[in-house]
GROMACS .gro file of C-alpha atoms in nm:
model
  312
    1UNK     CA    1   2.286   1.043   0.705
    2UNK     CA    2   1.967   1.263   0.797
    3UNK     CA    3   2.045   1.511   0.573
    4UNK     CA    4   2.017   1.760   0.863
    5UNK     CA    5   2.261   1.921   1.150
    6UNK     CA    6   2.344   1.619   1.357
    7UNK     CA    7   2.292   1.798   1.694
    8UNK     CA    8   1.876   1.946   1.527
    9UNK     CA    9   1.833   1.547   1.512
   10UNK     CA   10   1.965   1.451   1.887
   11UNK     CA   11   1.736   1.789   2.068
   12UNK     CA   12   1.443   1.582   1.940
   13UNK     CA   13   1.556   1.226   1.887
   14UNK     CA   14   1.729   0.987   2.113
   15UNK     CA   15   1.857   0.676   1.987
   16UNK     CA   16   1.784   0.372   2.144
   17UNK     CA   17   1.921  -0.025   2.014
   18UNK     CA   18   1.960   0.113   1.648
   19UNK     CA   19   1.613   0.306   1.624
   20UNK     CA   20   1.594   0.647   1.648
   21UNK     CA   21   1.302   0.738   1.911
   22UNK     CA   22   1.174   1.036   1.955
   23UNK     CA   23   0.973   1.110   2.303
   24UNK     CA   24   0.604   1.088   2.296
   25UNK     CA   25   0.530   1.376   2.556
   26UNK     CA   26   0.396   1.127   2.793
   27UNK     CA   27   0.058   1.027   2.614
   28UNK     CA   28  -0.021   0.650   2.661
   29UNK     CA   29   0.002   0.426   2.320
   30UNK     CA   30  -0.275   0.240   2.297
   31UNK     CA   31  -0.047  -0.047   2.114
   32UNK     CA   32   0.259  -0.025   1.915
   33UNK     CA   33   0.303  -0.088   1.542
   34UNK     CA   34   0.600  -0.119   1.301
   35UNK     CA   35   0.540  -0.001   0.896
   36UNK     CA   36   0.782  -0.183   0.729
   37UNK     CA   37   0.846  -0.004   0.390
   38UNK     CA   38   0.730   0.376   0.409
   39UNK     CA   39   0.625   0.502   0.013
   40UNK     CA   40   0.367   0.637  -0.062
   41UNK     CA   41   0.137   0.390   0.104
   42UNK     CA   42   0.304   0.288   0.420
   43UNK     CA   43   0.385   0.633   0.506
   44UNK     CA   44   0.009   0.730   0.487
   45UNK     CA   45  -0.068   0.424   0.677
   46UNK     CA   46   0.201   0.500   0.937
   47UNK     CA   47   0.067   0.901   0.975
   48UNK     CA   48  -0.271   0.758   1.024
   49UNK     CA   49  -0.156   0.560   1.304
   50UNK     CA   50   0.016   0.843   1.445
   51UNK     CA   51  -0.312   1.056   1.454
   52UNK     CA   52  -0.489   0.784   1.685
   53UNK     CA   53  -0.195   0.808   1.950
   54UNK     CA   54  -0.087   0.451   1.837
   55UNK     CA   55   0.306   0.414   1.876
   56UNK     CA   56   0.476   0.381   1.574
   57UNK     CA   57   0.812   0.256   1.444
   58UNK     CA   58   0.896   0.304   1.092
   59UNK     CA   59   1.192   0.154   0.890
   60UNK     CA   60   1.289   0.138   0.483
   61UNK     CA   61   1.544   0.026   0.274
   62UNK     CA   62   1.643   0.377   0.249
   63UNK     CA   63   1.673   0.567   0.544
   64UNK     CA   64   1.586   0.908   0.411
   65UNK     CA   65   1.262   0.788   0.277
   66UNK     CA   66   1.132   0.717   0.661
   67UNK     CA   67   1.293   1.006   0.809
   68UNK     CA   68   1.012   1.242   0.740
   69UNK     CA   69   0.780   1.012   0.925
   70UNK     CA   70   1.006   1.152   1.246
   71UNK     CA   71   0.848   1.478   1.259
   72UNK     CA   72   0.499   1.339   1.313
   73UNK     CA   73   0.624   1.140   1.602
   74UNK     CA   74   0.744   0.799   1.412
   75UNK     CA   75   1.039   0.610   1.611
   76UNK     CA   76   1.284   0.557   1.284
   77UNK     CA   77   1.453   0.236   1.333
   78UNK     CA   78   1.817   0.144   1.135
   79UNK     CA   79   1.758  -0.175   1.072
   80UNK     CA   80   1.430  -0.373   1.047
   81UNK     CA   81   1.560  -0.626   1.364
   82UNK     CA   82   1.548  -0.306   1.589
   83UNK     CA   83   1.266  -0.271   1.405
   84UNK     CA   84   0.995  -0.492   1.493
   85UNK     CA   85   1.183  -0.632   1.847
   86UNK     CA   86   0.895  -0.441   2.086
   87UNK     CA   87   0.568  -0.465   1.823
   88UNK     CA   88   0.305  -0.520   1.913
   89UNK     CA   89   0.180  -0.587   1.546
   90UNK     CA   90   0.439  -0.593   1.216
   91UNK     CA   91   0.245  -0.411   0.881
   92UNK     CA   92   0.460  -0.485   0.570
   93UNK     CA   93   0.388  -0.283   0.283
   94UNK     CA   94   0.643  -0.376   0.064
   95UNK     CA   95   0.660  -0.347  -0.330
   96UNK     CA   96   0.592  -0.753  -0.399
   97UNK     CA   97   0.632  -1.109  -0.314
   98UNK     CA   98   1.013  -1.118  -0.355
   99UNK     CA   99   1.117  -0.815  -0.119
  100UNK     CA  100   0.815  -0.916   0.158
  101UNK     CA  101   0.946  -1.249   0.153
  102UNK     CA  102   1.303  -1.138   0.193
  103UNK     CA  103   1.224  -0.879   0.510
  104UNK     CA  104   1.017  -1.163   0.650
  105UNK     CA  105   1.293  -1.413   0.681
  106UNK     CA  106   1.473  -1.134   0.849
  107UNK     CA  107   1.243  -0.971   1.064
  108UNK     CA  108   1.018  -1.291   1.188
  109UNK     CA  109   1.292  -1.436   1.398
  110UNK     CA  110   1.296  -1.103   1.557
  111UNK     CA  111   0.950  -1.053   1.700
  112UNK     CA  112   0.804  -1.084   2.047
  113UNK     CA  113   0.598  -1.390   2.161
  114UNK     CA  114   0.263  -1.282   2.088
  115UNK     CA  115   0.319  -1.065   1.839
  116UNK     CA  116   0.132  -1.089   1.482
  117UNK     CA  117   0.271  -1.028   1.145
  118UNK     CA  118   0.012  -0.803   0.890
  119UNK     CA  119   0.126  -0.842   0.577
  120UNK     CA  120  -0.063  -0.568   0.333
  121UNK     CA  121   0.100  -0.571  -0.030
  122UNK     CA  122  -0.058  -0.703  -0.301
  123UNK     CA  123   0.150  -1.048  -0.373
  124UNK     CA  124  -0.125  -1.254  -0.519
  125UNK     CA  125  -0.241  -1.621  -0.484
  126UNK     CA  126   0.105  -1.777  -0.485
  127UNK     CA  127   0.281  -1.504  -0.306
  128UNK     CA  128   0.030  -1.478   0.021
  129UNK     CA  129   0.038  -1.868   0.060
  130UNK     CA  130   0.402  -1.829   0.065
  131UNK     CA  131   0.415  -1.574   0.288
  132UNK     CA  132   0.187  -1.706   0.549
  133UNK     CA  133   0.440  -2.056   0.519
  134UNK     CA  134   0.676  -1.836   0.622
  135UNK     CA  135   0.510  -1.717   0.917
  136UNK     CA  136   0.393  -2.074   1.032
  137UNK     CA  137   0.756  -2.162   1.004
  138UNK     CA  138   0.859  -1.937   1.246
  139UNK     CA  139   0.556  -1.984   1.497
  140UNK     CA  140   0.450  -1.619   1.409
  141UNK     CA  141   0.095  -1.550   1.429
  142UNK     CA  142   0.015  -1.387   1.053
  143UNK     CA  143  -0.255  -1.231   0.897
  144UNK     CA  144  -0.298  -1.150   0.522
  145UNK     CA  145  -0.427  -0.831   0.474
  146UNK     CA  146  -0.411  -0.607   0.176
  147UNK     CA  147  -0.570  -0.295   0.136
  148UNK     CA  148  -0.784  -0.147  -0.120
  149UNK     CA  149  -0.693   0.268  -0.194
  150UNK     CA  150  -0.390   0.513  -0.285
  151UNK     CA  151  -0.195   0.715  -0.180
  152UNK     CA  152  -0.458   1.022  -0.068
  153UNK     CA  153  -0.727   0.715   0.157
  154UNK     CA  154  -0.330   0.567   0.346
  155UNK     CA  155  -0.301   0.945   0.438
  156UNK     CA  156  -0.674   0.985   0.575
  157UNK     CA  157  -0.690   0.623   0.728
  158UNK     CA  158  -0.921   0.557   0.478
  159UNK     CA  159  -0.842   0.238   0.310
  160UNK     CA  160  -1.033  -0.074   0.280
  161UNK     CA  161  -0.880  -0.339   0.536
  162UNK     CA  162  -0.902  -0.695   0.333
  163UNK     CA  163  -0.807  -0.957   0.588
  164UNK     CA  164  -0.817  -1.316   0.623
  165UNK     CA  165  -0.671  -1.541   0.908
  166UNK     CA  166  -0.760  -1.661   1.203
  167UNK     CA  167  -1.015  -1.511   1.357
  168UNK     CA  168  -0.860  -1.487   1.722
  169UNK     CA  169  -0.629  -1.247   1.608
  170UNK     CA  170  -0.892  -0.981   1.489
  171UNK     CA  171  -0.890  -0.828   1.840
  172UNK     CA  172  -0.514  -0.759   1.875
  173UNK     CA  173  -0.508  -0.561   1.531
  174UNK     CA  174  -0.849  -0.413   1.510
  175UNK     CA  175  -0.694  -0.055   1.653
  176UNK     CA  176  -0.445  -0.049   1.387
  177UNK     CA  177  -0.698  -0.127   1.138
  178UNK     CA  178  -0.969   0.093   1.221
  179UNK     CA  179  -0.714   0.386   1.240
  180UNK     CA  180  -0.592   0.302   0.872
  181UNK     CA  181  -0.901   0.183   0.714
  182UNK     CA  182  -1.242   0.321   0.667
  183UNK     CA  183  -1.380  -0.055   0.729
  184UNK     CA  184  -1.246  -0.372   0.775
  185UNK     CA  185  -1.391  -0.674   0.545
  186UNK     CA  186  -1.309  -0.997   0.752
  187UNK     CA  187  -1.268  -1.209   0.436
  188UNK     CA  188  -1.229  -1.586   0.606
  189UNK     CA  189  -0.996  -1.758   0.898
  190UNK     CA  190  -0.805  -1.887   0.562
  191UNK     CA  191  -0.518  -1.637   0.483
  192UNK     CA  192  -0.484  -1.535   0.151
  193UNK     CA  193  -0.869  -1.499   0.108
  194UNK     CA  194  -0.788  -1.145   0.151
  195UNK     CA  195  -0.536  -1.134  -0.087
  196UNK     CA  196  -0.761  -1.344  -0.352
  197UNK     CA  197  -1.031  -1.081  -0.299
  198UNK     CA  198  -0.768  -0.759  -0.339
  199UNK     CA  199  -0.717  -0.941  -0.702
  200UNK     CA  200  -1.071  -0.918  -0.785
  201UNK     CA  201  -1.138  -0.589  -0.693
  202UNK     CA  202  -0.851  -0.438  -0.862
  203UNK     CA  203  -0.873  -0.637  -1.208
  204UNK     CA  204  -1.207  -0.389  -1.214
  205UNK     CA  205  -0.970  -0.096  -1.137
  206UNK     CA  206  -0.719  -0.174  -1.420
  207UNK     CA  207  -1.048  -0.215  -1.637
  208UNK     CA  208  -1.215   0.110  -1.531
  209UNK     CA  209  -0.927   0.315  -1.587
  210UNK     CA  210  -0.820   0.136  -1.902
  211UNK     CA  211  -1.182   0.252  -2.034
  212UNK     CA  212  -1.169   0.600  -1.904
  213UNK     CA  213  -0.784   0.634  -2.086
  214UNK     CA  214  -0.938   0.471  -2.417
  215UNK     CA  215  -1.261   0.698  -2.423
  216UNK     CA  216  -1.090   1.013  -2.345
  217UNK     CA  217  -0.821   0.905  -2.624
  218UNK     CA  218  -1.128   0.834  -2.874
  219UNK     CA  219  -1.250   1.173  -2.844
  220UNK     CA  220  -0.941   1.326  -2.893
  221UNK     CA  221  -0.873   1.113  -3.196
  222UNK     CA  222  -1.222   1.216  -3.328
  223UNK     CA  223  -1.176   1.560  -3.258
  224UNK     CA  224  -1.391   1.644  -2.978
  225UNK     CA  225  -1.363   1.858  -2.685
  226UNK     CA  226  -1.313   1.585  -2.373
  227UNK     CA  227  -1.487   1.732  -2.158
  228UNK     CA  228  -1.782   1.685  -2.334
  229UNK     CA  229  -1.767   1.252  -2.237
  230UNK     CA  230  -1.735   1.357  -1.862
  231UNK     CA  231  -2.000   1.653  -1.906
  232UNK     CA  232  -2.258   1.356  -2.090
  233UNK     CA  233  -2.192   1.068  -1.808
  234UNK     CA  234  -2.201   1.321  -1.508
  235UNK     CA  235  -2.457   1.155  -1.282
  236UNK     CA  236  -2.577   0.911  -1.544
  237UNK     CA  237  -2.593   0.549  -1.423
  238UNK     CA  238  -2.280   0.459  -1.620
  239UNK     CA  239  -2.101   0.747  -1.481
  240UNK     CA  240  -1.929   0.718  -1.171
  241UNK     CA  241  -1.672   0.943  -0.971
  242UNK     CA  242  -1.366   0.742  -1.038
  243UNK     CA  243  -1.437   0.788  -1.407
  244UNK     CA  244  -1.464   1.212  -1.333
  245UNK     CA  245  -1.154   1.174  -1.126
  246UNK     CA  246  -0.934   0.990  -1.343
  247UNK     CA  247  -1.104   1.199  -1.623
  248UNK     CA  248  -1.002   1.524  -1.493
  249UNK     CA  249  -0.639   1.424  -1.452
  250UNK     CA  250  -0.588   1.282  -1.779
  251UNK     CA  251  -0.739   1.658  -1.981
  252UNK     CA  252  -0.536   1.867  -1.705
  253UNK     CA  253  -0.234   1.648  -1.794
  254UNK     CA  254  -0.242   1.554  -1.371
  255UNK     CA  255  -0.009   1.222  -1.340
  256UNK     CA  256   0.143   1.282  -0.973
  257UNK     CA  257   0.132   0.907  -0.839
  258UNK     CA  258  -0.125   0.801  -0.648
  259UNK     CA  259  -0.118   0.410  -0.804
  260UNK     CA  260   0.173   0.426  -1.083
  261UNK     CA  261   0.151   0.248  -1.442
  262UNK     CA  262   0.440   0.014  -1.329
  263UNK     CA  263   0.244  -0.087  -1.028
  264UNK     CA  264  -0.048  -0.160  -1.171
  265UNK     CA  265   0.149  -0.368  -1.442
  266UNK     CA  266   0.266  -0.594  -1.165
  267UNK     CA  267  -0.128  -0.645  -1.024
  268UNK     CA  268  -0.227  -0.708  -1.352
  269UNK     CA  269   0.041  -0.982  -1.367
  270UNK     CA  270  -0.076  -1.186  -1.045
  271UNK     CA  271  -0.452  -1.090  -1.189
  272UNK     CA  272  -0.392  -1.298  -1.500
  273UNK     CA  273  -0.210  -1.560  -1.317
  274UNK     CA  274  -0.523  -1.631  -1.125
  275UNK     CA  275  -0.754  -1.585  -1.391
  276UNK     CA  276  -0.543  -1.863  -1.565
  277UNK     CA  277  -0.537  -2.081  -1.267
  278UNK     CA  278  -0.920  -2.052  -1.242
  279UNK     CA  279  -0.962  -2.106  -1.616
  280UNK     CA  280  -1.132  -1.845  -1.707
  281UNK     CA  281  -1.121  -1.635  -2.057
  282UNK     CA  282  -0.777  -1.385  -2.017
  283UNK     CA  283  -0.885  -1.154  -2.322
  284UNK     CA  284  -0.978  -0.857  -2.104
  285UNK     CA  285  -0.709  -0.887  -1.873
  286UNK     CA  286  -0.445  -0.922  -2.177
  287UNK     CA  287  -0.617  -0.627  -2.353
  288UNK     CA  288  -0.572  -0.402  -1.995
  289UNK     CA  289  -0.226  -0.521  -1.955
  290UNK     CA  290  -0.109  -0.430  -2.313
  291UNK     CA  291  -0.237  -0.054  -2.279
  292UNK     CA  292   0.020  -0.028  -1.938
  293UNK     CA  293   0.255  -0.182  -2.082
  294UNK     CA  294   0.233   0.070  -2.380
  295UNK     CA  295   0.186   0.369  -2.161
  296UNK     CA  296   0.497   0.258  -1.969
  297UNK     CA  297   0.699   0.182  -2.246
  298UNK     CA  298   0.606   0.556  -2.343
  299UNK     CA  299   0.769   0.685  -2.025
  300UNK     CA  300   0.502   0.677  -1.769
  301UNK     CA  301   0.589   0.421  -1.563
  302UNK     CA  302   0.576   0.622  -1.263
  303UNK     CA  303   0.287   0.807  -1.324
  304UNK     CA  304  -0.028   0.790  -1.208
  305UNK     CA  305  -0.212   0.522  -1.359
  306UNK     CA  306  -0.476   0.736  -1.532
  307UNK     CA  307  -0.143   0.809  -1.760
  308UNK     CA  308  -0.261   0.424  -1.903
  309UNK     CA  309  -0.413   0.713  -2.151
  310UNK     CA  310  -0.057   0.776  -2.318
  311UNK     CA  311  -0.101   0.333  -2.388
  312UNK     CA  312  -0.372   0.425  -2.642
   0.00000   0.00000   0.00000
């Protein structure tokens, strides 16, 4: 199942009520967290954890993707029952509404008294008042909390911590967040304000690196040397160094996945939802979403999303 001599696994690992839980060499956890889901995000989330001495259980759909997460100290658990059963604090970091939802109904029955239930994907308007119905359903304290940042700020704790919920929680989760996040933005006692704000903020992602993809594409098309855009806006007031980031990867041909196309098509879906809802003018938001669908449809879903270049 590891992928690895059975008896490598068991001189480090000892399995305990379906988790496998590797000794701690007698340091005291200062609280202990479960990642539920472990790409590209949870696992930096979980590792950043890990660094502050917090005690962390990690579990995904597919074993193999967690098991890494083992050699920096993570308990791997089987199922997500064993999972969460001694958390102190749950952080779901699932792909969307439909698969948080699903864990949730598993999972929630499964938690201690006094335990509280972060959940950090991006699931929209809709999707976090759902999930905190859930929660109140099962008498599970619950806090929306998305994050803002990639891949590269969940492995150097330094995402942006977007919570909302009731405010007496703050205390029990403020060591988790602190050792993920660069800052924590209490967004209101009303969950899903965090989620409502994690919409706003990354509608002016998609359009930022829709622009950057469309420039870089224009020059191209008009024959000029790239470069020369990111040369002209470097440290000019409408330069910035997202656009030199996402620049340089798109002329080096750099698409390793830090946000993929595919994921930001899903955002972009709940972002127009809510735009909708609020009713608001969706031309902008229909013009970003056509150029990842197009880029996607060209075969870079899974790329990085400065590939949204390939959509013009």
């Amino acid at each position: 199942m590891f992928g690895r001599n059975r008896s490598q696994w068991h001189s480090r690992l000892v399995r305990i009520a379906g988790v496998e839980r590797r000794p701690i060499g007698g340091r005291m956890a200062i609280m202990r967290v479960t990642v539920l889901g472990t790409g590209a995000m949870g696992a930096g989330m979980a590792r950043s954890m890990l660094r502050e001495d917090i005690e962390v259980t990690v579990w995904n759909r597919t074993v193999e993707r967690s098991e890494p997460l083992a050699d920096d100290g993570a308990m791997v658990a089987l199922d997500p029952t064993a999972a969460v059963a001694d958390a102190d604090v749950v952080v779901a970091m699932l792909f969307d509404t439909a698969a948080t939802l699903d864990v949730m109904a598993t999972v929630l029955p499964a938690m201690k008294e006094g335990a509280v239930f972060v959940q950090s994907a991006t699931v929209g308007v809709e999707g976090a008042s759902r999930t905190a119905s859930l929660a109140a359903e099962q008498g599970v304290a619950f806090l929306d909390c998305p994050v803002l940042g990639t891949k590269a700020p969940a492995e150097q704790g330094a995402l942006v911590m977007l919570a909302s919920g009731d405010p007496t929680l703050r205390e029990r989760v403020q060591p988790a967040f602190d050792a993920m996040g660069a800052k924590t933005i209490w967004v209101g006692a009303e969950p899903g304000l965090g989620s409502k704000l994690k919409l706003v903020c990354n509608a002016w992602i998609g359009v930022l690196t829709a622009g950057v993809g469309q420039s870089l594409a224009l020059a191209k098309g008009l024959g000029l040397d790239q470069q020369l855009m990111l040369d002209a806006l470097d440290g000019a007031a409408a330069g910035s160094p997202y656009l030199q980031a996402k620049g340089k990867a798109i002329i080096e041909s750099s698409y390793a996945p830090q946000f993929s196309v595919d994921g930001v098509r899903k955002d972009t879906g709940l972002i127009r939802d809510a735009i909708a809802a609020s009713g608001l003018s969706t031309v902008l938001v229909d013009g970003v979403r056509a150029a990842f669908d197009a880029a996607s449809e060209a075969g870079h879903g899974d790329d990085d999303l400065a590939a949204v270049y390939f959509g013009f």
